[in-house]
Amino acid sequence: MESVFPKIYDMAMKPLEATRFKKVRTELIRNAQGNVLEIGSGTGINFPYYQQAKHVTAIEPNPQMSRRAMRRGRNAHVPITLYEANAESLPFADHTFDTVISTLVFCTIPNPLLALKEIQRVSKRDAAILFFEHVKMKQPHLAKAQDLLNPLWEKVCDGCQLNRDTLSLIEDSGIYVEDMESLYEGLFLSIKCKKI
C-alpha cells in the first residue's frame, strides 16, 4: 500500500518553502560545485537551485518521491541522474564527489552514523558536505515536547525523527563543521562542513 506522505509533502511544506527555506536552500546550494551527490532528494525540491554543479547524482529510497523528483529533474539547469538507493549503502566508488548535500533528510535515515560514514567514503578529500536539517532543540522544555510528540510524528511523517540530534551525529562522525546558521530558535540548522 502506498504512503500518503509523498503525495502531501510538497503541499505541506509550501508555506515554509516560499519564505525562509527558499533563502536557505539558495545560499546552501550555491556552494554545491563540481560532481555533486544529493542524499535523499525527495520530490526534487532542490533541483531548481543548482547553478554551479557540473553534474548532480541524487539518491532517494522512496519510489513515490523519486517519480515526482524525475519531473523536476528534467527542468533543472544542470544534468541530474536519480538513483533509488539508501544512504547507508551508497552505490558509488570511493572519493567520487566534490560536494555532498542533504536537506531535511537525516531525520528519516534509519542508521544515520552509517550514512555519514558512507558520505565520507564517497567524498573526495576537502569535499564540501552541506546539511540543512531539523534537530533536537537545546531548550529543555522544547526538547521534551519533541520527545513527547515524536512517536506520533514518526507515524504520520514516514519515519521522521523529530528529536534527532543530527549535529552531534555529524560531529561524532569526524566530519569537520566549518559554519552553522540556526533558524526558528534552533529547530533548523544550516551546516557547512568539510571532509578532512
PDB file of C-alpha atoms in Angstrom:
ATOM      1  CA  MET A   1       0.000   0.000   0.000  1.00  0.00           C
ATOM      2  CA  GLU A   2       1.359   3.424  -0.994  1.00  0.00           C
ATOM      3  CA  SER A   3       2.001   6.012   1.693  1.00  0.00           C
ATOM      4  CA  VAL A   4       0.061   9.275   1.571  1.00  0.00           C
ATOM      5  CA  PHE A   5       3.088  11.237   2.822  1.00  0.00           C
ATOM      6  CA  PRO A   6       4.846  11.670  -0.567  1.00  0.00           C
ATOM      7  CA  LYS A   7       1.584  12.942  -2.076  1.00  0.00           C
ATOM      8  CA  ILE A   8       1.103  15.696   0.507  1.00  0.00           C
ATOM      9  CA  TYR A   9       4.768  16.559   1.201  1.00  0.00           C
ATOM     10  CA  ASP A  10       5.136  19.445  -1.270  1.00  0.00           C
ATOM     11  CA  MET A  11       1.795  20.949  -0.278  1.00  0.00           C
ATOM     12  CA  ALA A  12       2.544  20.675   3.452  1.00  0.00           C
ATOM     13  CA  MET A  13       5.968  22.296   3.014  1.00  0.00           C
ATOM     14  CA  LYS A  14       4.843  25.073   0.665  1.00  0.00           C
ATOM     15  CA  PRO A  15       4.436  27.830   3.328  1.00  0.00           C
ATOM     16  CA  LEU A  16       7.971  27.224   4.681  1.00  0.00           C
ATOM     17  CA  GLU A  17       9.482  26.790   1.218  1.00  0.00           C
ATOM     18  CA  ALA A  18       8.006  30.083  -0.006  1.00  0.00           C
ATOM     19  CA  THR A  19       9.691  32.068   2.765  1.00  0.00           C
ATOM     20  CA  ARG A  20      12.776  31.220   4.813  1.00  0.00           C
ATOM     21  CA  PHE A  21      13.575  27.810   3.334  1.00  0.00           C
ATOM     22  CA  LYS A  22      13.939  29.227  -0.179  1.00  0.00           C
ATOM     23  CA  LYS A  23      16.663  31.589   1.046  1.00  0.00           C
ATOM     24  CA  VAL A  24      18.453  28.814   2.970  1.00  0.00           C
ATOM     25  CA  ARG A  25      18.361  26.410   0.027  1.00  0.00           C
ATOM     26  CA  THR A  26      19.589  29.114  -2.377  1.00  0.00           C
ATOM     27  CA  GLU A  27      22.553  30.023  -0.145  1.00  0.00           C
ATOM     28  CA  LEU A  28      23.490  26.444   0.718  1.00  0.00           C
ATOM     29  CA  ILE A  29      23.202  25.019  -2.800  1.00  0.00           C
ATOM     30  CA  ARG A  30      25.219  27.926  -4.200  1.00  0.00           C
ATOM     31  CA  ASN A  31      28.186  26.131  -2.570  1.00  0.00           C
ATOM     32  CA  ALA A  32      27.476  22.864  -4.411  1.00  0.00           C
ATOM     33  CA  GLN A  33      30.082  22.652  -7.171  1.00  0.00           C
ATOM     34  CA  GLY A  34      31.659  20.012  -9.373  1.00  0.00           C
ATOM     35  CA  ASN A  35      30.384  16.454  -9.144  1.00  0.00           C
ATOM     36  CA  VAL A  36      27.557  16.636  -6.552  1.00  0.00           C
ATOM     37  CA  LEU A  37      25.803  13.908  -4.571  1.00  0.00           C
ATOM     38  CA  GLU A  38      22.410  14.746  -3.086  1.00  0.00           C
ATOM     39  CA  ILE A  39      21.293  12.446  -0.283  1.00  0.00           C
ATOM     40  CA  GLY A  40      17.529  11.883  -0.159  1.00  0.00           C
ATOM     41  CA  SER A  41      16.324  14.139  -2.945  1.00  0.00           C
ATOM     42  CA  GLY A  42      12.678  13.596  -2.016  1.00  0.00           C
ATOM     43  CA  THR A  43      10.439  15.256  -4.607  1.00  0.00           C
ATOM     44  CA  GLY A  44      13.397  17.121  -6.129  1.00  0.00           C
ATOM     45  CA  ILE A  45      12.771  20.400  -4.298  1.00  0.00           C
ATOM     46  CA  ASN A  46      16.492  21.303  -4.517  1.00  0.00           C
ATOM     47  CA  PHE A  47      16.867  20.638  -8.241  1.00  0.00           C
ATOM     48  CA  PRO A  48      15.955  24.156  -9.494  1.00  0.00           C
ATOM     49  CA  TYR A  49      18.563  25.705  -7.158  1.00  0.00           C
ATOM     50  CA  TYR A  50      21.637  24.030  -8.681  1.00  0.00           C
ATOM     51  CA  GLN A  51      23.586  26.509 -10.816  1.00  0.00           C
ATOM     52  CA  GLN A  52      27.313  25.799 -10.286  1.00  0.00           C
ATOM     53  CA  ALA A  53      27.309  21.996 -10.285  1.00  0.00           C
ATOM     54  CA  LYS A  54      28.797  20.082 -13.196  1.00  0.00           C
ATOM     55  CA  HIS A  55      26.515  17.094 -12.548  1.00  0.00           C
ATOM     56  CA  VAL A  56      24.156  16.086  -9.720  1.00  0.00           C
ATOM     57  CA  THR A  57      23.744  12.461  -8.693  1.00  0.00           C
ATOM     58  CA  ALA A  58      20.678  12.190  -6.461  1.00  0.00           C
ATOM     59  CA  ILE A  59      19.586   9.227  -4.351  1.00  0.00           C
ATOM     60  CA  GLU A  60      16.092   8.624  -2.967  1.00  0.00           C
ATOM     61  CA  PRO A  61      14.884   5.321  -1.469  1.00  0.00           C
ATOM     62  CA  ASN A  62      11.146   6.093  -1.810  1.00  0.00           C
ATOM     63  CA  PRO A  63       9.873   5.287  -5.337  1.00  0.00           C
ATOM     64  CA  GLN A  64       6.871   7.621  -4.940  1.00  0.00           C
ATOM     65  CA  MET A  65       9.175  10.531  -4.127  1.00  0.00           C
ATOM     66  CA  SER A  66      11.520   9.546  -6.983  1.00  0.00           C
ATOM     67  CA  ARG A  67       8.725   9.718  -9.557  1.00  0.00           C
ATOM     68  CA  ARG A  68       7.951  13.296  -8.504  1.00  0.00           C
ATOM     69  CA  ALA A  69      11.654  14.206  -8.472  1.00  0.00           C
ATOM     70  CA  MET A  70      12.170  12.930 -12.020  1.00  0.00           C
ATOM     71  CA  ARG A  71       9.750  15.554 -13.343  1.00  0.00           C
ATOM     72  CA  ARG A  72      11.679  18.350 -11.606  1.00  0.00           C
ATOM     73  CA  GLY A  73      14.992  16.900 -12.755  1.00  0.00           C
ATOM     74  CA  ARG A  74      14.029  17.269 -16.415  1.00  0.00           C
ATOM     75  CA  ASN A  75      13.698  21.053 -15.983  1.00  0.00           C
ATOM     76  CA  ALA A  76      16.899  21.600 -13.951  1.00  0.00           C
ATOM     77  CA  HIS A  77      19.745  23.909 -15.049  1.00  0.00           C
ATOM     78  CA  VAL A  78      22.315  21.109 -14.649  1.00  0.00           C
ATOM     79  CA  PRO A  79      22.276  17.386 -15.556  1.00  0.00           C
ATOM     80  CA  ILE A  80      20.725  15.242 -12.810  1.00  0.00           C
ATOM     81  CA  THR A  81      20.818  11.453 -12.514  1.00  0.00           C
ATOM     82  CA  LEU A  82      18.465   9.864  -9.995  1.00  0.00           C
ATOM     83  CA  TYR A  83      19.049   6.517  -8.253  1.00  0.00           C
ATOM     84  CA  GLU A  84      16.758   4.586  -5.917  1.00  0.00           C
ATOM     85  CA  ALA A  85      19.248   3.858  -3.130  1.00  0.00           C
ATOM     86  CA  ASN A  86      19.742   4.099   0.634  1.00  0.00           C
ATOM     87  CA  ALA A  87      22.217   6.488   2.269  1.00  0.00           C
ATOM     88  CA  GLU A  88      23.670   3.668   4.377  1.00  0.00           C
ATOM     89  CA  SER A  89      24.791   1.752   1.267  1.00  0.00           C
ATOM     90  CA  LEU A  90      25.763   4.172  -1.496  1.00  0.00           C
ATOM     91  CA  PRO A  91      26.353   2.502  -4.883  1.00  0.00           C
ATOM     92  CA  PHE A  92      29.337   4.719  -5.755  1.00  0.00           C
ATOM     93  CA  ALA A  93      33.113   4.371  -5.728  1.00  0.00           C
ATOM     94  CA  ASP A  94      35.350   5.883  -3.033  1.00  0.00           C
ATOM     95  CA  HIS A  95      36.409   9.537  -3.473  1.00  0.00           C
ATOM     96  CA  THR A  96      33.876  10.314  -6.238  1.00  0.00           C
ATOM     97  CA  PHE A  97      32.142  13.550  -5.221  1.00  0.00           C
ATOM     98  CA  ASP A  98      33.297  17.178  -4.813  1.00  0.00           C
ATOM     99  CA  THR A  99      30.161  18.138  -2.853  1.00  0.00           C
ATOM    100  CA  VAL A 100      27.571  16.192  -0.869  1.00  0.00           C
ATOM    101  CA  ILE A 101      24.302  17.830   0.143  1.00  0.00           C
ATOM    102  CA  SER A 102      21.484  16.694   2.431  1.00  0.00           C
ATOM    103  CA  THR A 103      18.389  18.767   3.179  1.00  0.00           C
ATOM    104  CA  LEU A 104      15.732  17.641   5.668  1.00  0.00           C
ATOM    105  CA  VAL A 105      16.795  14.021   5.259  1.00  0.00           C
ATOM    106  CA  PHE A 106      18.809  12.844   8.264  1.00  0.00           C
ATOM    107  CA  CYS A 107      15.705  12.780  10.438  1.00  0.00           C
ATOM    108  CA  THR A 108      14.438   9.782   8.426  1.00  0.00           C
ATOM    109  CA  ILE A 109      17.609   7.743   7.806  1.00  0.00           C
ATOM    110  CA  PRO A 110      17.399   4.569   9.947  1.00  0.00           C
ATOM    111  CA  ASN A 111      21.166   4.403  10.608  1.00  0.00           C
ATOM    112  CA  PRO A 112      22.483   7.984  10.364  1.00  0.00           C
ATOM    113  CA  LEU A 113      26.032   7.195  11.568  1.00  0.00           C
ATOM    114  CA  LEU A 114      26.461   4.573   8.860  1.00  0.00           C
ATOM    115  CA  ALA A 115      25.131   7.079   6.295  1.00  0.00           C
ATOM    116  CA  LEU A 116      27.678   9.679   7.465  1.00  0.00           C
ATOM    117  CA  LYS A 117      30.482   7.106   7.087  1.00  0.00           C
ATOM    118  CA  GLU A 118      29.283   6.350   3.561  1.00  0.00           C
ATOM    119  CA  ILE A 119      29.202  10.071   2.731  1.00  0.00           C
ATOM    120  CA  GLN A 120      32.825  10.357   3.838  1.00  0.00           C
ATOM    121  CA  ARG A 121      33.777   7.276   1.830  1.00  0.00           C
ATOM    122  CA  VAL A 122      32.378   8.600  -1.473  1.00  0.00           C
ATOM    123  CA  SER A 123      33.623  12.185  -0.921  1.00  0.00           C
ATOM    124  CA  LYS A 124      36.921  13.499  -2.233  1.00  0.00           C
ATOM    125  CA  ARG A 125      39.435  14.998   0.195  1.00  0.00           C
ATOM    126  CA  ASP A 126      38.338  18.550   1.168  1.00  0.00           C
ATOM    127  CA  ALA A 127      34.865  17.942  -0.301  1.00  0.00           C
ATOM    128  CA  ALA A 128      32.125  20.307   0.851  1.00  0.00           C
ATOM    129  CA  ILE A 129      29.441  18.483   2.854  1.00  0.00           C
ATOM    130  CA  LEU A 130      26.316  20.601   3.282  1.00  0.00           C
ATOM    131  CA  PHE A 131      23.335  19.958   5.555  1.00  0.00           C
ATOM    132  CA  PHE A 132      20.009  21.654   6.197  1.00  0.00           C
ATOM    133  CA  GLU A 133      18.267  19.650   8.906  1.00  0.00           C
ATOM    134  CA  HIS A 134      15.796  19.942  11.745  1.00  0.00           C
ATOM    135  CA  VAL A 135      17.286  18.860  15.064  1.00  0.00           C
ATOM    136  CA  LYS A 136      16.552  18.311  18.723  1.00  0.00           C
ATOM    137  CA  MET A 137      16.268  21.763  20.312  1.00  0.00           C
ATOM    138  CA  LYS A 138      18.571  22.913  23.121  1.00  0.00           C
ATOM    139  CA  GLN A 139      15.818  24.484  25.250  1.00  0.00           C
ATOM    140  CA  PRO A 140      14.829  21.730  27.744  1.00  0.00           C
ATOM    141  CA  HIS A 141      11.053  22.316  27.631  1.00  0.00           C
ATOM    142  CA  LEU A 142      11.016  22.368  23.797  1.00  0.00           C
ATOM    143  CA  ALA A 143      13.253  19.279  23.614  1.00  0.00           C
ATOM    144  CA  LYS A 144      10.853  17.478  25.982  1.00  0.00           C
ATOM    145  CA  ALA A 145       7.917  18.466  23.768  1.00  0.00           C
ATOM    146  CA  GLN A 146       9.787  16.992  20.767  1.00  0.00           C
ATOM    147  CA  ASP A 147      10.327  13.747  22.710  1.00  0.00           C
ATOM    148  CA  LEU A 148       6.618  13.540  23.580  1.00  0.00           C
ATOM    149  CA  LEU A 149       5.472  14.285  20.026  1.00  0.00           C
ATOM    150  CA  ASN A 150       7.994  12.004  18.319  1.00  0.00           C
ATOM    151  CA  PRO A 151       6.066   8.672  18.348  1.00  0.00           C
ATOM    152  CA  LEU A 152       3.045  10.226  16.618  1.00  0.00           C
ATOM    153  CA  TRP A 153       5.210  12.399  14.349  1.00  0.00           C
ATOM    154  CA  GLU A 154       7.183   9.328  13.237  1.00  0.00           C
ATOM    155  CA  LYS A 155       3.986   7.511  12.189  1.00  0.00           C
ATOM    156  CA  VAL A 156       2.477  10.471  10.339  1.00  0.00           C
ATOM    157  CA  CYS A 157       5.706  11.636   8.637  1.00  0.00           C
ATOM    158  CA  ASP A 158       7.116   8.396   7.187  1.00  0.00           C
ATOM    159  CA  GLY A 159       9.614   7.634   9.956  1.00  0.00           C
ATOM    160  CA  CYS A 160      10.838  11.195  10.559  1.00  0.00           C
ATOM    161  CA  GLN A 161      12.509  11.567  13.981  1.00  0.00           C
ATOM    162  CA  LEU A 162      11.515  14.977  15.327  1.00  0.00           C
ATOM    163  CA  ASN A 163      14.048  14.789  18.181  1.00  0.00           C
ATOM    164  CA  ARG A 164      17.219  13.529  16.447  1.00  0.00           C
ATOM    165  CA  ASP A 165      20.454  15.295  17.492  1.00  0.00           C
ATOM    166  CA  THR A 166      21.880  15.408  13.974  1.00  0.00           C
ATOM    167  CA  LEU A 167      24.555  17.999  14.751  1.00  0.00           C
ATOM    168  CA  SER A 168      26.142  15.729  17.390  1.00  0.00           C
ATOM    169  CA  LEU A 169      25.999  12.803  14.954  1.00  0.00           C
ATOM    170  CA  ILE A 170      27.822  14.867  12.315  1.00  0.00           C
ATOM    171  CA  GLU A 171      30.479  15.988  14.803  1.00  0.00           C
ATOM    172  CA  ASP A 172      30.912  12.434  16.180  1.00  0.00           C
ATOM    173  CA  SER A 173      31.387  11.053  12.651  1.00  0.00           C
ATOM    174  CA  GLY A 174      34.573  13.090  12.150  1.00  0.00           C
ATOM    175  CA  ILE A 175      33.170  15.492   9.572  1.00  0.00           C
ATOM    176  CA  TYR A 176      34.572  18.987  10.219  1.00  0.00           C
ATOM    177  CA  VAL A 177      31.895  21.648  10.836  1.00  0.00           C
ATOM    178  CA  GLU A 178      33.055  24.953   9.307  1.00  0.00           C
ATOM    179  CA  ASP A 179      29.980  27.160   9.726  1.00  0.00           C
ATOM    180  CA  MET A 180      26.441  26.914  11.031  1.00  0.00           C
ATOM    181  CA  GLU A 181      23.284  29.024  10.948  1.00  0.00           C
ATOM    182  CA  SER A 182      20.339  28.484  13.272  1.00  0.00           C
ATOM    183  CA  LEU A 183      16.710  29.080  12.260  1.00  0.00           C
ATOM    184  CA  TYR A 184      13.459  29.069  14.223  1.00  0.00           C
ATOM    185  CA  GLU A 185      15.080  29.085  17.680  1.00  0.00           C
ATOM    186  CA  GLY A 186      17.441  26.259  16.754  1.00  0.00           C
ATOM    187  CA  LEU A 187      14.838  23.855  15.351  1.00  0.00           C
ATOM    188  CA  PHE A 188      16.578  24.003  11.953  1.00  0.00           C
ATOM    189  CA  LEU A 189      20.313  24.196  11.266  1.00  0.00           C
ATOM    190  CA  SER A 190      22.120  25.033   8.031  1.00  0.00           C
ATOM    191  CA  ILE A 191      25.546  23.401   8.434  1.00  0.00           C
ATOM    192  CA  LYS A 192      28.556  23.805   6.141  1.00  0.00           C
ATOM    193  CA  CYS A 193      31.142  21.071   6.619  1.00  0.00           C
ATOM    194  CA  LYS A 194      34.264  19.677   5.026  1.00  0.00           C
ATOM    195  CA  LYS A 195      35.754  16.226   4.717  1.00  0.00           C
ATOM    196  CA  ILE A 196      39.243  16.307   6.191  1.00  0.00           C
TER     197      ILE A 196
END
